Tab-separated table of C-alpha atoms in Angstrom:
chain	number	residue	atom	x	y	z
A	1	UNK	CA	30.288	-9.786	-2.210
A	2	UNK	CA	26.653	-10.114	-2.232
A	3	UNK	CA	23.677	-9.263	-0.155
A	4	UNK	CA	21.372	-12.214	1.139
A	5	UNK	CA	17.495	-11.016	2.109
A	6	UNK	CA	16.785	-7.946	0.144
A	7	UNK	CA	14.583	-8.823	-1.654
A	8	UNK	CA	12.163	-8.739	1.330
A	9	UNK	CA	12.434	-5.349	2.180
A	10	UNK	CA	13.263	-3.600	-2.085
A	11	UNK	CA	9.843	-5.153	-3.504
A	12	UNK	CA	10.707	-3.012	-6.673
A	13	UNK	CA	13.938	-0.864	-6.657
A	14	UNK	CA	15.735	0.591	-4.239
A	15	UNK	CA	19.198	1.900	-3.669
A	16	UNK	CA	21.991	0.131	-0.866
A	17	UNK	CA	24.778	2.577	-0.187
A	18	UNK	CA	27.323	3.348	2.837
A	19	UNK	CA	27.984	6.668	0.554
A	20	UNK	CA	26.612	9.301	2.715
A	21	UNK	CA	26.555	11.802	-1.002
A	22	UNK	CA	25.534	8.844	-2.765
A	23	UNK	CA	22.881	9.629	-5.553
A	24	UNK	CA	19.477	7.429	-5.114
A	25	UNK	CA	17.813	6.095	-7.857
A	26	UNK	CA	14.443	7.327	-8.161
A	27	UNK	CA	11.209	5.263	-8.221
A	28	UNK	CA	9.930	5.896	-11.342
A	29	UNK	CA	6.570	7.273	-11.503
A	30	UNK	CA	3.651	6.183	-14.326
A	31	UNK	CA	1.056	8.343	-16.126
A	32	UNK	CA	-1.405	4.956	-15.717
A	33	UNK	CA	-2.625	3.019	-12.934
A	34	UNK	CA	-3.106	-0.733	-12.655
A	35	UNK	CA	-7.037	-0.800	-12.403
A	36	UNK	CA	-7.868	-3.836	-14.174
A	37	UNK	CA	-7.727	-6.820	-12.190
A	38	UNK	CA	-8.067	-10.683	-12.856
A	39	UNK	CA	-8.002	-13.529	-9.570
A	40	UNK	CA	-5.638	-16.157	-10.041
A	41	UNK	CA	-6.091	-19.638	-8.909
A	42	UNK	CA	-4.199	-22.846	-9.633
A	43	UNK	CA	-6.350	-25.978	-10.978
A	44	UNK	CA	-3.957	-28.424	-8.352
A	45	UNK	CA	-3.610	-27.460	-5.107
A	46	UNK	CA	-0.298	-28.970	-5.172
A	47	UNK	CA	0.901	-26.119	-7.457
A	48	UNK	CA	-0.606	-23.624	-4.775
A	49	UNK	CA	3.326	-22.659	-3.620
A	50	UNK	CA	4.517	-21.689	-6.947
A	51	UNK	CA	2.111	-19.862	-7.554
A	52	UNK	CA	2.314	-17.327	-4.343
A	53	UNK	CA	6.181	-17.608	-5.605
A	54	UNK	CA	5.585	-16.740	-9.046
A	55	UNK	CA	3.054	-13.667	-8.067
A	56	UNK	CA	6.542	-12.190	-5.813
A	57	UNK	CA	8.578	-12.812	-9.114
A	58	UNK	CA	6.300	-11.393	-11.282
A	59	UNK	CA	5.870	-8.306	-8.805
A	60	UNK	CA	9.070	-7.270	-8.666
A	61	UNK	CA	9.876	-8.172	-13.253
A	62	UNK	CA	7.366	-5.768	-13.505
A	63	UNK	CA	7.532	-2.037	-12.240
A	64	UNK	CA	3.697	-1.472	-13.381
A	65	UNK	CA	1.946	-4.897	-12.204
A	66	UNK	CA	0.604	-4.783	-8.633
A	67	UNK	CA	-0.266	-8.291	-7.105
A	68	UNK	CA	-1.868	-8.733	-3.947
A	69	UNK	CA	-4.349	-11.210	-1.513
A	70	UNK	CA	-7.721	-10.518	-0.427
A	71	UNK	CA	-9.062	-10.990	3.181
A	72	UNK	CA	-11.124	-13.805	1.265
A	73	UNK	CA	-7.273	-15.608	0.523
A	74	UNK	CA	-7.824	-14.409	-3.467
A	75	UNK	CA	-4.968	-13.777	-5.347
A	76	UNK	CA	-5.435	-10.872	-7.376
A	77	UNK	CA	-3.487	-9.554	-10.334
A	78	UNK	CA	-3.792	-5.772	-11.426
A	79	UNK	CA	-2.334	-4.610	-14.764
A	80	UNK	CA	-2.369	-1.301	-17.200
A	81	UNK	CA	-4.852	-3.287	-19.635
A	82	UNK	CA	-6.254	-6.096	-21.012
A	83	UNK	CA	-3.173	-6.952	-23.687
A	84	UNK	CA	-0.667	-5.982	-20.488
A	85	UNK	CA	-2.573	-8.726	-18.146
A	86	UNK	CA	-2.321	-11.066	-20.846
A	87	UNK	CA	1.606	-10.835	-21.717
A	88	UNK	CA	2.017	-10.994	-17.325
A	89	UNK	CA	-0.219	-14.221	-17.114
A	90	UNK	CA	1.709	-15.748	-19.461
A	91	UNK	CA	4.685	-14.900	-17.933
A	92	UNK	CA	3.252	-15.987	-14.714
A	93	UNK	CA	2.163	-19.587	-16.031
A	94	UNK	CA	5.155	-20.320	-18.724
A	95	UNK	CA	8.115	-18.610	-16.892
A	96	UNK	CA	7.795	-18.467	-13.027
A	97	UNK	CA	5.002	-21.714	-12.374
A	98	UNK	CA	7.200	-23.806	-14.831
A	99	UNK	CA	3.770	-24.427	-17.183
A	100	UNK	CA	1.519	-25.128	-14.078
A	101	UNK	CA	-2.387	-24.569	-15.232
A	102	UNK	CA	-4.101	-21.817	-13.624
A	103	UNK	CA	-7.664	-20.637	-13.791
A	104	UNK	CA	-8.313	-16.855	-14.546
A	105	UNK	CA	-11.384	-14.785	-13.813
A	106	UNK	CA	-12.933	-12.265	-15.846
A	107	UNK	CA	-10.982	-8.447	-16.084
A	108	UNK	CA	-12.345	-6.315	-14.294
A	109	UNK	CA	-11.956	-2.950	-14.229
A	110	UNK	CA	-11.582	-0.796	-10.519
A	111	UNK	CA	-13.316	2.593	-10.555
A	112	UNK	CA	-11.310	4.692	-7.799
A	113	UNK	CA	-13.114	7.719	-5.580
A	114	UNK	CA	-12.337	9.932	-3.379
A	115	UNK	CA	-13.915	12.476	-1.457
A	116	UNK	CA	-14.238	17.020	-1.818
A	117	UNK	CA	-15.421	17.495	1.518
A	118	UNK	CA	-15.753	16.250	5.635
A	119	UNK	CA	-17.530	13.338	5.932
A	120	UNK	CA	-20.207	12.528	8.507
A	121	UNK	CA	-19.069	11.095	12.003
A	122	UNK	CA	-19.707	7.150	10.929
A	123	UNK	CA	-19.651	4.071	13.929
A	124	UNK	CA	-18.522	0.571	13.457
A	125	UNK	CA	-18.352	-1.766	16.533
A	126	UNK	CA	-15.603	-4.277	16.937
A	127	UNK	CA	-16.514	-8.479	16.789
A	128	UNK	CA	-17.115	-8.433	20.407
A	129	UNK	CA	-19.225	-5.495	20.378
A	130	UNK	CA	-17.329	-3.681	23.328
A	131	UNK	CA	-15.316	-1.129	21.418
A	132	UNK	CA	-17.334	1.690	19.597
A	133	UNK	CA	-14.962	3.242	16.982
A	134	UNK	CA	-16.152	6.743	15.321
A	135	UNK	CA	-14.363	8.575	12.046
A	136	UNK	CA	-14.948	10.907	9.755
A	137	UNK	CA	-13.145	11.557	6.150
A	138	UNK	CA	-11.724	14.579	4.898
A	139	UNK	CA	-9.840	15.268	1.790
A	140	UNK	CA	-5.833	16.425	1.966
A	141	UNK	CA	-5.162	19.375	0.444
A	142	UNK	CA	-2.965	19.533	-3.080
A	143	UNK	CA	-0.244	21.364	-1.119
A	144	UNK	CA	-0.196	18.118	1.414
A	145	UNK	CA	-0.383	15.762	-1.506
A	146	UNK	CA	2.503	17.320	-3.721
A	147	UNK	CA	4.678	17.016	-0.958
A	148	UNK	CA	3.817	13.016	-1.245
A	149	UNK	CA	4.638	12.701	-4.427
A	150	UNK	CA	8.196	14.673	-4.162
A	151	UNK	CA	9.358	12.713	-1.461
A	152	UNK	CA	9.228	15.224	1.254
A	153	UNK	CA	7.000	13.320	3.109
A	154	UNK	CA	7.160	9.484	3.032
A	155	UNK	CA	5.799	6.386	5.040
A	156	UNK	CA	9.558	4.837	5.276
A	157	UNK	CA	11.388	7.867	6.440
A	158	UNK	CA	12.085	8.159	10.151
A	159	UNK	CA	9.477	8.601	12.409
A	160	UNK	CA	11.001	11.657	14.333
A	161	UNK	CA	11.975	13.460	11.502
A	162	UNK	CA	8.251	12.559	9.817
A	163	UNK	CA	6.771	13.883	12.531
A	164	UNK	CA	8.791	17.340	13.133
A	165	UNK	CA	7.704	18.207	8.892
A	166	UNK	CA	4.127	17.602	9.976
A	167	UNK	CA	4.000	19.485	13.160
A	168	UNK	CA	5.761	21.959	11.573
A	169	UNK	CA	5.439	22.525	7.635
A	170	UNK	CA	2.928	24.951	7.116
A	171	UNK	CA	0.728	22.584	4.559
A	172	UNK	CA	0.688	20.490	7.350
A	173	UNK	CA	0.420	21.530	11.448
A	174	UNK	CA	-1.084	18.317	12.513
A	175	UNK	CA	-1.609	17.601	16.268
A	176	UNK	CA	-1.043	14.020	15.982
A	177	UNK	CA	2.629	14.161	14.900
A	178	UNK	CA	3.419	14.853	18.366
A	179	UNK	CA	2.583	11.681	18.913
A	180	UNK	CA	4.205	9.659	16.062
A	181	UNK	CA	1.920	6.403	17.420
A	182	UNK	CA	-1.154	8.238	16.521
A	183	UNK	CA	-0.554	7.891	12.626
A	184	UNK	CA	-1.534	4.431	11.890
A	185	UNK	CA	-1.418	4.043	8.193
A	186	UNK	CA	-0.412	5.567	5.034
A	187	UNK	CA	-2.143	4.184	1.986
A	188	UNK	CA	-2.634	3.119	-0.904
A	189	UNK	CA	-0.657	0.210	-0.965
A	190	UNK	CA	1.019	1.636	2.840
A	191	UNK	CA	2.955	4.359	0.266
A	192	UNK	CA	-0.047	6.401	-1.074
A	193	UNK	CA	-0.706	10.204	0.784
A	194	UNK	CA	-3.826	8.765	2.445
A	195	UNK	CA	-3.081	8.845	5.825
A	196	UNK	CA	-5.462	7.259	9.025
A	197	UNK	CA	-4.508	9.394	12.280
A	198	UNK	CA	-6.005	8.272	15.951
A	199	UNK	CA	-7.462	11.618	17.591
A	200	UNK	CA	-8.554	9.480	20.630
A	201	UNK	CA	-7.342	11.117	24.468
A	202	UNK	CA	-7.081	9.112	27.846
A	203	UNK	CA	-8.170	5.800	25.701
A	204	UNK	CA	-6.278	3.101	27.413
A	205	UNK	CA	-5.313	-0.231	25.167
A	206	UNK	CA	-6.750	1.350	21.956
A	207	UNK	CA	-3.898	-0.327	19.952
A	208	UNK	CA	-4.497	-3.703	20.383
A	209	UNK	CA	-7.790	-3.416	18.124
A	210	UNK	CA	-5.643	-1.075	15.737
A	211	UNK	CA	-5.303	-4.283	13.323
C-alpha cells in the first residue's frame, strides 16, 4: 500500500506508525548551521515553477540545506559552506530544474544574536495606525532550552499536553499556558525554543492582527 500527501506535512523525516510501542526515528541533530545563503532566481520566467519545485526537492535530499522565501518573494538557499552550496546548486539546476539556467547571488554569510538580558518595552503600530503593540525580549533559560532540544517540549506535540509541562515543569511555570492561544509562535524555522507569548487581558479581536 502506499501513502498519498506526506510529503506535505514530513518536510524531512518523520516516522508513520499505528504501533502504539513503535520506536521513532530521531531527527538527527548537526554540530553546524546553514548560515551562508545565496538567492536563487531563474533567467525565464517560464522556468519560475520548477524552480519553487526543485527548492521542495532539494529541501527534503538534503537533511542540512534550509530553503526558504522572503517577504520580498526571494528565494533563498542556506547551506554549511561555500563547496556545500555549490554541490546543492548544481543539484538544483542539473537534477531537479532539468538544466534550466538560474542566476545566483553572492554567499553571504548570516551572523546570528541573541540576547543576556530583558529588553526595553519597544512600540510598533499596525498599517492602519489603530493598534499599538508593545514587547519586550528576554532570554530562556538553559534549563528551558535543553528541554527543546530533548524533545520534552515541542511545537507539534498537543496543545493540552504542551501546555500542562509549561504550567507545570518547574523550568517553566508560565501563565500563558493556561491559555494555549496565548503562545503564538515557536521559532526558528516554527521548531526552534524561541517562543512569542501574548500577555494582553480584556483585549478583544487581538488575533486577527496576530499575522
Amino acid at each position: 500500500c502506499g501513502l498519498i500527501g506526506v510529503d506535505q506535512y514530513l518536510v524531512k523525516s518523520g516516522t508513520i506508525t499505528d504501533c502504539e510501542t513503535a520506536c521513532c526515528i530521531k531527527t538527527m541533530r548537526f554540530t553546524v548551521s546553514p548560515v551562508v545563503r545565496v538567492a536563487v532566481s531563474v533567467k525565464n520566467s517560464s522556468d519560475l515553477p520548477k524552480l519553487v519545485e526543485g527548492l521542495k526537492k532539494l529541501s527534503k535530499s538534503d537533511p542540512m540545506v534550509r530553503c526558504e522565501t522572503t517577504e520580498a518573494g526571494e528565494h533563498i538557499i542556506a547551506g554549511c559552506g561555500e563547496l556545500h552550496l555549490e554541490i546543492c546548486l548544481k543539484d538544483l539546476a542539473d537534477d531537479f530544474m532539468k538544466g534550466a539556467p538560474i542566476h545566483t547571488s553572492e554567499p553571504v554569510v548570516t551572523f546570528c544574536e541573541t540576547i543576556t538580558k530583558e529588553s526595553s518595552e519597544v512600540l510598533s503600530k499596525s498599517a492602519n495606525k489603530h493598534n499599538r503593540l508593545f514587547a519586550t525580549a528576554m532570554p530562556l533559560s538553559d534549563e528551558i532550552c535543553a528541554l527543546f532540544d530533548e524533545n520534552v517540549v515541542t511545537p507539534g506535540m498537543d496543545v493540552k499536553e504542551r501546555s500542562k509541562i509549561l504550567r507545570e515543569h518547574p523550568a517553566f511555570g508560565w501563565e500563558e499556558a493556561a491559555t494555549p492561544q496565548k503562545i503564538w509562535c515557536f521559532g526558528d524555522d516554527g521548531i526552534g525554543p524561541n517562543v512569542v507569548t501574548e500577555r494582553t487581558v480584556g483585549v478583544a479581536y487581538l488575533t486577527e492582527i496576530k499575522d
